XYZ file of C-alpha atoms in Angstrom:
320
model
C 34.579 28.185 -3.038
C 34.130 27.699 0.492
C 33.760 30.017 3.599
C 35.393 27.741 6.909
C 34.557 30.449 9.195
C 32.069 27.957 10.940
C 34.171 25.175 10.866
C 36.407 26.771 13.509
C 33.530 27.528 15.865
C 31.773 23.869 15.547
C 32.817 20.428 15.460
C 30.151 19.554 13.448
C 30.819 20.753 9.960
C 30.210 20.058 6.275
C 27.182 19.288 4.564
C 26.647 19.755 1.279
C 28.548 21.506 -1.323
C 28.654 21.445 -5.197
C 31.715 22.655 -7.550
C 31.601 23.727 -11.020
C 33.401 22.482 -13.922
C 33.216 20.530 -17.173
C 34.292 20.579 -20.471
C 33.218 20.287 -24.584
C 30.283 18.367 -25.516
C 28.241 18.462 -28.172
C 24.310 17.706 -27.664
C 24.959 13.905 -28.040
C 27.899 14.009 -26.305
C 30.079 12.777 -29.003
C 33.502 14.304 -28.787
C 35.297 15.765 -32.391
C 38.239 13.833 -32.715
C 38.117 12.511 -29.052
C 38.884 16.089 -28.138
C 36.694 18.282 -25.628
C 37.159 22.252 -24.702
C 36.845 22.007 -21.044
C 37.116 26.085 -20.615
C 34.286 26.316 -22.670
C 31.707 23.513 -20.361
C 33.372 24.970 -17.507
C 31.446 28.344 -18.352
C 28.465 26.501 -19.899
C 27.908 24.738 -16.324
C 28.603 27.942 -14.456
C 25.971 29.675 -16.288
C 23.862 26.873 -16.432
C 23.971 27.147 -12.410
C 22.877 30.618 -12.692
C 20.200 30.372 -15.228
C 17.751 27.798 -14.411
C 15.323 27.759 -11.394
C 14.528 24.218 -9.860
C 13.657 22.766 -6.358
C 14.899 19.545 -4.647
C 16.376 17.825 -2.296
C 20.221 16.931 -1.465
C 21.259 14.511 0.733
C 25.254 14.306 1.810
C 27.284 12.033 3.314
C 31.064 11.559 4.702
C 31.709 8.458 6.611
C 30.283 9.172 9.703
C 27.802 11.500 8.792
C 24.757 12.171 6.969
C 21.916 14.929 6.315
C 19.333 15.914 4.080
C 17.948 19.223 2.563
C 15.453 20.862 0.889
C 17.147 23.265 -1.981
C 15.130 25.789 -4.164
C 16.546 27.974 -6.307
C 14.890 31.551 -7.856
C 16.480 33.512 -10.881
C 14.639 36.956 -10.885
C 13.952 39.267 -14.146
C 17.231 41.310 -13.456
C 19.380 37.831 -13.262
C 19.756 38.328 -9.639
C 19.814 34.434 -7.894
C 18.431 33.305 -5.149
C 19.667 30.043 -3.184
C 17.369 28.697 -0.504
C 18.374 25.687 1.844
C 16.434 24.551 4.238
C 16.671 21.206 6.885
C 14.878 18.348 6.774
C 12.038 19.056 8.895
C 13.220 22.894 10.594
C 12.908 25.976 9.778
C 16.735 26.055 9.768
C 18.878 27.085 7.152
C 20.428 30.089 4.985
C 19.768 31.931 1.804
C 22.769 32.764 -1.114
C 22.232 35.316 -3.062
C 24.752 35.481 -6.064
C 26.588 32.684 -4.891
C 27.179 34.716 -1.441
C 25.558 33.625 1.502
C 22.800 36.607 2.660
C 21.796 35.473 6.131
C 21.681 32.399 8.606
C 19.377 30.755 10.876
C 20.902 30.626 14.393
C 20.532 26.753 15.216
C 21.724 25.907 11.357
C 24.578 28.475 11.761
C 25.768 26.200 14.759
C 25.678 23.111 13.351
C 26.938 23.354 9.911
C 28.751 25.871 8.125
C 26.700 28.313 6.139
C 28.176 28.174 2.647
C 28.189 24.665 1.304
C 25.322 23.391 -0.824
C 26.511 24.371 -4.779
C 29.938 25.236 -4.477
C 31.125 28.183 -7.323
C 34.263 28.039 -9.534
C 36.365 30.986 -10.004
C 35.514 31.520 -13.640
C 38.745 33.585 -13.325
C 41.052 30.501 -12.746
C 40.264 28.159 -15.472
C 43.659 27.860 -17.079
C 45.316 27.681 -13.356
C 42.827 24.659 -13.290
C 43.715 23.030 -16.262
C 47.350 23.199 -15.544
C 47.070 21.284 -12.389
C 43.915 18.987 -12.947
C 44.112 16.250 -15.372
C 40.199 16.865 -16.437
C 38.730 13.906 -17.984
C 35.129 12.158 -18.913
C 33.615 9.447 -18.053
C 32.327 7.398 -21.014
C 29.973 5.259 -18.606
C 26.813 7.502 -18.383
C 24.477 7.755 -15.471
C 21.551 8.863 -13.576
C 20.979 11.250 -10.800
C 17.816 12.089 -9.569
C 15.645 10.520 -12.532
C 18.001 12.731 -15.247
C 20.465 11.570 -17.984
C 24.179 12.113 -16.343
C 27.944 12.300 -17.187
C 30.778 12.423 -14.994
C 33.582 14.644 -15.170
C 36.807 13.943 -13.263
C 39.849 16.027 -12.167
C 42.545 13.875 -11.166
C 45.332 16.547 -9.526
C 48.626 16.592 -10.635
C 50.199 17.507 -7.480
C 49.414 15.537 -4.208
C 48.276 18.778 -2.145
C 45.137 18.073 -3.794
C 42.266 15.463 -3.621
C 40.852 13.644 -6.579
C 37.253 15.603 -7.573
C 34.123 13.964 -9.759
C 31.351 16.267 -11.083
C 28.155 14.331 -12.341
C 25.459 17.053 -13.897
C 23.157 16.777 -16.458
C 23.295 16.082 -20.062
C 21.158 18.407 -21.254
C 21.537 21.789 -19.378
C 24.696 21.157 -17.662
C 23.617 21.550 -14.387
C 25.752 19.895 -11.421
C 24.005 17.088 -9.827
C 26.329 14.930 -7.529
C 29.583 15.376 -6.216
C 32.198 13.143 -5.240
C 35.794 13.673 -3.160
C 38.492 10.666 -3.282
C 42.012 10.581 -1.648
C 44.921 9.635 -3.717
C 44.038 5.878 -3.193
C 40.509 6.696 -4.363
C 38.948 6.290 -0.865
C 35.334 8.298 -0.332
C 35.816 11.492 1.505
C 32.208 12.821 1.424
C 29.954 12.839 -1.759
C 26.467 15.048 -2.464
C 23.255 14.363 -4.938
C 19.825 15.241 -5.447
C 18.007 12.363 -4.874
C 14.853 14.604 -5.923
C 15.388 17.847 -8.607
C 12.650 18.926 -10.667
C 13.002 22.756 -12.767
C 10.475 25.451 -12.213
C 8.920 27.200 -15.341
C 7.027 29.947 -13.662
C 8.120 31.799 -10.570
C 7.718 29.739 -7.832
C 8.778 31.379 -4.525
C 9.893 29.659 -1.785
C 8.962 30.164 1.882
C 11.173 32.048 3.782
C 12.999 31.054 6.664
C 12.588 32.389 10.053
C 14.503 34.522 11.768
C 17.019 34.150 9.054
C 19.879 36.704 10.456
C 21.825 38.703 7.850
C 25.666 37.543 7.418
C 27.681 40.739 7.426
C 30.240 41.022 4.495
C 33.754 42.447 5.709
C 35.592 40.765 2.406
C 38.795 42.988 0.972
C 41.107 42.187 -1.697
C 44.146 42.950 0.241
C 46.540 40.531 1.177
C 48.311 43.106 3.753
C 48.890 41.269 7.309
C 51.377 41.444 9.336
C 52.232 37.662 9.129
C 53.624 36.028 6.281
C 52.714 32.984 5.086
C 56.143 30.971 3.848
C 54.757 28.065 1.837
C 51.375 28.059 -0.302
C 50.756 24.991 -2.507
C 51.377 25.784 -6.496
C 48.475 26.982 -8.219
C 46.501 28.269 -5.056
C 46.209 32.181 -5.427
C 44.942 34.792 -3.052
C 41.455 35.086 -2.825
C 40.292 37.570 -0.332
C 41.063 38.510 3.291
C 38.485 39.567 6.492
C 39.748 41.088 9.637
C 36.763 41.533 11.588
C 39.038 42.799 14.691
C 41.818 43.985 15.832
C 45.062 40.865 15.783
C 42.476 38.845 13.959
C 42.988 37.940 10.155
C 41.286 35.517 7.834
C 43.196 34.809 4.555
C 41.656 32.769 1.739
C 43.673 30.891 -1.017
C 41.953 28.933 -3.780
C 43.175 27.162 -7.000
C 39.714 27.133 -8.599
C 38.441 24.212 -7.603
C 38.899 24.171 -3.870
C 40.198 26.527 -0.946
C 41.688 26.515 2.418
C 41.249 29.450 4.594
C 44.236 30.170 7.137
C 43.070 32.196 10.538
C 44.947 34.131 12.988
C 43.904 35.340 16.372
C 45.432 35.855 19.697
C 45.870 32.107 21.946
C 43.387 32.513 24.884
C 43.137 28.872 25.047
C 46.149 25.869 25.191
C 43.654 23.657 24.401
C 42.748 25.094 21.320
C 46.629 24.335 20.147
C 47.884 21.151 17.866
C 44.538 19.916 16.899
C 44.070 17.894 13.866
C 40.920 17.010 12.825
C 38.989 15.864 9.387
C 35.620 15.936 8.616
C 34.968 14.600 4.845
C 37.175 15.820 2.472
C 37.995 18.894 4.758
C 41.083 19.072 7.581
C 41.905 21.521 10.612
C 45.465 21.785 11.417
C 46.168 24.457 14.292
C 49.390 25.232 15.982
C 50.511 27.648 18.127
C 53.144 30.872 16.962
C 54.835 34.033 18.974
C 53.516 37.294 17.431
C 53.731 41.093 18.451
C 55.051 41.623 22.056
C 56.153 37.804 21.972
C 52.164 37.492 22.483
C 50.654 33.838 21.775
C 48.784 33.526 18.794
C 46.951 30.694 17.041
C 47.072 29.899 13.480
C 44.414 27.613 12.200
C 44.342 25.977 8.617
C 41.469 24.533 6.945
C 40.109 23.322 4.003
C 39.381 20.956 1.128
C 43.244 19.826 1.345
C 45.531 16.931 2.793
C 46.200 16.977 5.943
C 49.518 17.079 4.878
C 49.026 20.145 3.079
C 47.183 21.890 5.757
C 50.182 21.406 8.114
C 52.810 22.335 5.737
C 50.821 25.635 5.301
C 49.873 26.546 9.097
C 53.306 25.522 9.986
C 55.112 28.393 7.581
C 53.007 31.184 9.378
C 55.287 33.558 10.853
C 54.547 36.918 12.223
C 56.549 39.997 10.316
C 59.489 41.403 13.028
C-alpha cells in the first residue's frame, strides 16, 4: 500500500512499486483438481518478501516515463527488514524498514514519491480481496530476471478498479514484475528486475547520504470533521495523519491498492480542478466551503480510475 503524500507536492511521481498476492501451488505447479488456495500463496509470497535477502536492480516504466534502481534488501537475526533503494548513478534514495519507509534523501524525496518499490498487501484483507478480484493463473510460464516465473492476475469485479498482474518466482514466491491494465487492457505502468540475485551471508549495503528520517504521525482514527459520502465497495479505512491544524490525510485501501484523500485550507485557485494521471495513478482536486465558509481543497489520489477518484473527492463535505 501506497503513501501519495509526495505525489501532491511533485509532478513527477511514481516509480516503482510491487504488490503482493498469489495463490495454491504445489512445487511443480500442478493444481489438485484445477483448484488453487489463493489465501494461502497470498501469505506464502508475503512472507517470502520478508524472508529472503537479495540485491538487484528494477527498472519501471509508464508511458512517458522511465527509471532505474538499484534495490538491496537485508533480513537481520531478529527478522527485522531492511529495504534499500538507491538511483541509478546518485546517492539518492530511501530506506523501508518493515515495509515503512525510515528516511529520504532530499533530491529523491522531490522527484519521486518515497514509498513505491515492493508494494505490501494487507494480510488483513484477503477475503475483502477475493470477493472483489477474480484471481486467476497464468498457465503460460515465464522469465524475469534469469528465474523461472508465473503470473498471477486479478481481474476486478467492479470498474473502480484496474486490472493487476503479479509475475514472481516459482520457487520462493518472491514478486518479480508488475503489471497495471485499464479495463480495455491498455499498459498503465509495469516494474521488473531486470537483474536479482539472493544473498546467503550478510551482505550490507552502503548507506545513503544524508538520508533524512520520515517522521511517522499515522493514527487509526477515522475522526475528521469532514465526511466522506461515497467510498468504492470493498475499500476500508486504513489510517489517518493530521500533521496540522485544518489539515487531514485519510487512507482507504481494498488490499490490493489505495487512494489517499487530503484536506487543507485553499491558498491557491490554481491548485483547484486539476486532473492529472501518471501510470496507473490519478489526482482529482476540487475545491469545497469548510468552517467559517473558509475555502478548502480536497485532493484524491491513487491507484484508481479517474472516474473513481472524482466520484470520491466530489462527496467530501465538511460536518455543519
Amino acid at each position: 500500500m501506497r503513501d501519495f503524500k509526495q505525489l501532491t507536492l511533485t509532478p513527477a511521481i511514481r516509480n516503482l512499486k510491487l504488490c503482493l498476492i498469489v495463490f495454491f501451488v504445489t512445487s511443480s505447479f500442478t493444481f489438485a483438481n484445477d483448484e488453487f488456495d489463493a489465501q494461502y500463496y497470498i501469505k506464502r509470497i508475503i512472507s517470502a518478501k520478508n524472508t529472503y535477502p537479495y540485491s538487484g536492480v528494477f527498472n519501471y516504466e509508464r508511458p512517458d516515463y522511465k527509471s532505474e534502481v538499484y534495490v538491496h534488501q537485508q533480513v537481520n537475526d531478529d527478522g527485522e527488514v531492511h529495504h534499500w533503494v538507491r538511483e541509478k548513478g546518485r546517492d539518492e534514495g530511501f530506506l523501508k524498514v518493515n515495509g515503512k519507509v525510515s528516511c529520504v534523501t532530499k533530491a529523491y524525496n522531490n522527484r519521486f514519491r518515497a514509498n513505491t518499490v515492493l508494494q505490501t498487501i494487507d494480510e488483513n484483507k484477503l477475503e475483502n480481496i477475493l470477493h472483489y478480484y477474480d484471481v486467476t493463473l497464468s498457465k503460460d510460464e515465464s522469465t524475469t530476471a534469469g528465474l523461472s516465473t508465473h503470473e498471477l492476475i486479478f481481474k476486478p469485479k467492479e470498474k473502480e478498479r484496474y486490472i493487476y498482474k503479479l509475475v514472481f518466482d516459482k520457487k520462493t514466491f518472491v514478486p518479480l514484475q508488475f503489471v497495471f491494465l485499464d479495463q480495455n487492457q491498455t499498459l498503465l505502468e509495469q516494474g521488473a528486475f531486470s537483474q536479482f540475485t539472493y544473498l546467503a551471508g550478510k551482505e550490507e549495503a552502503k548507506p545513503l547520504n544524508n538520508c533524512l528520517r520520515v517522521a511517522q504521525r499515522q493514527t487509526d482514527s477515522e475522526k475528521t470533521n469532514w465526511t466522506i459520502g461515497w467510498i468504492p465497495k470493498g475499500f476500508m479505512f486504513v489510517y489517518s495523519a493530521h500533521e496540522k491544524e485544518g489539515h487531514d490525510h485519510l487512507v482507504y485501501g481494498d488490499g490490493v491498492v489505495s487512494f489517499s484523500i487530503f484536506i487543507e485550507p485553499l491558498t491557491n485557485d490554481s491548485l483547484v480542478n486539476i486532473k492529472k494521471h501518471s501510470g496507473a495513478t490519478t489526482l482529482i482536486s476540487r475545491k469545497v466551503i469548510g468552517a467559517n465558509k473558509l475555502p478548502y481543497l480536497v485532493i484524491a489520489v491513487g491507484e484508481i480510475p479517474s472516474s473513481t477518484a472524482l466520484r470520491i473527492a466530489s462527496s467530501v463535505q465538511y460536518d455543519q
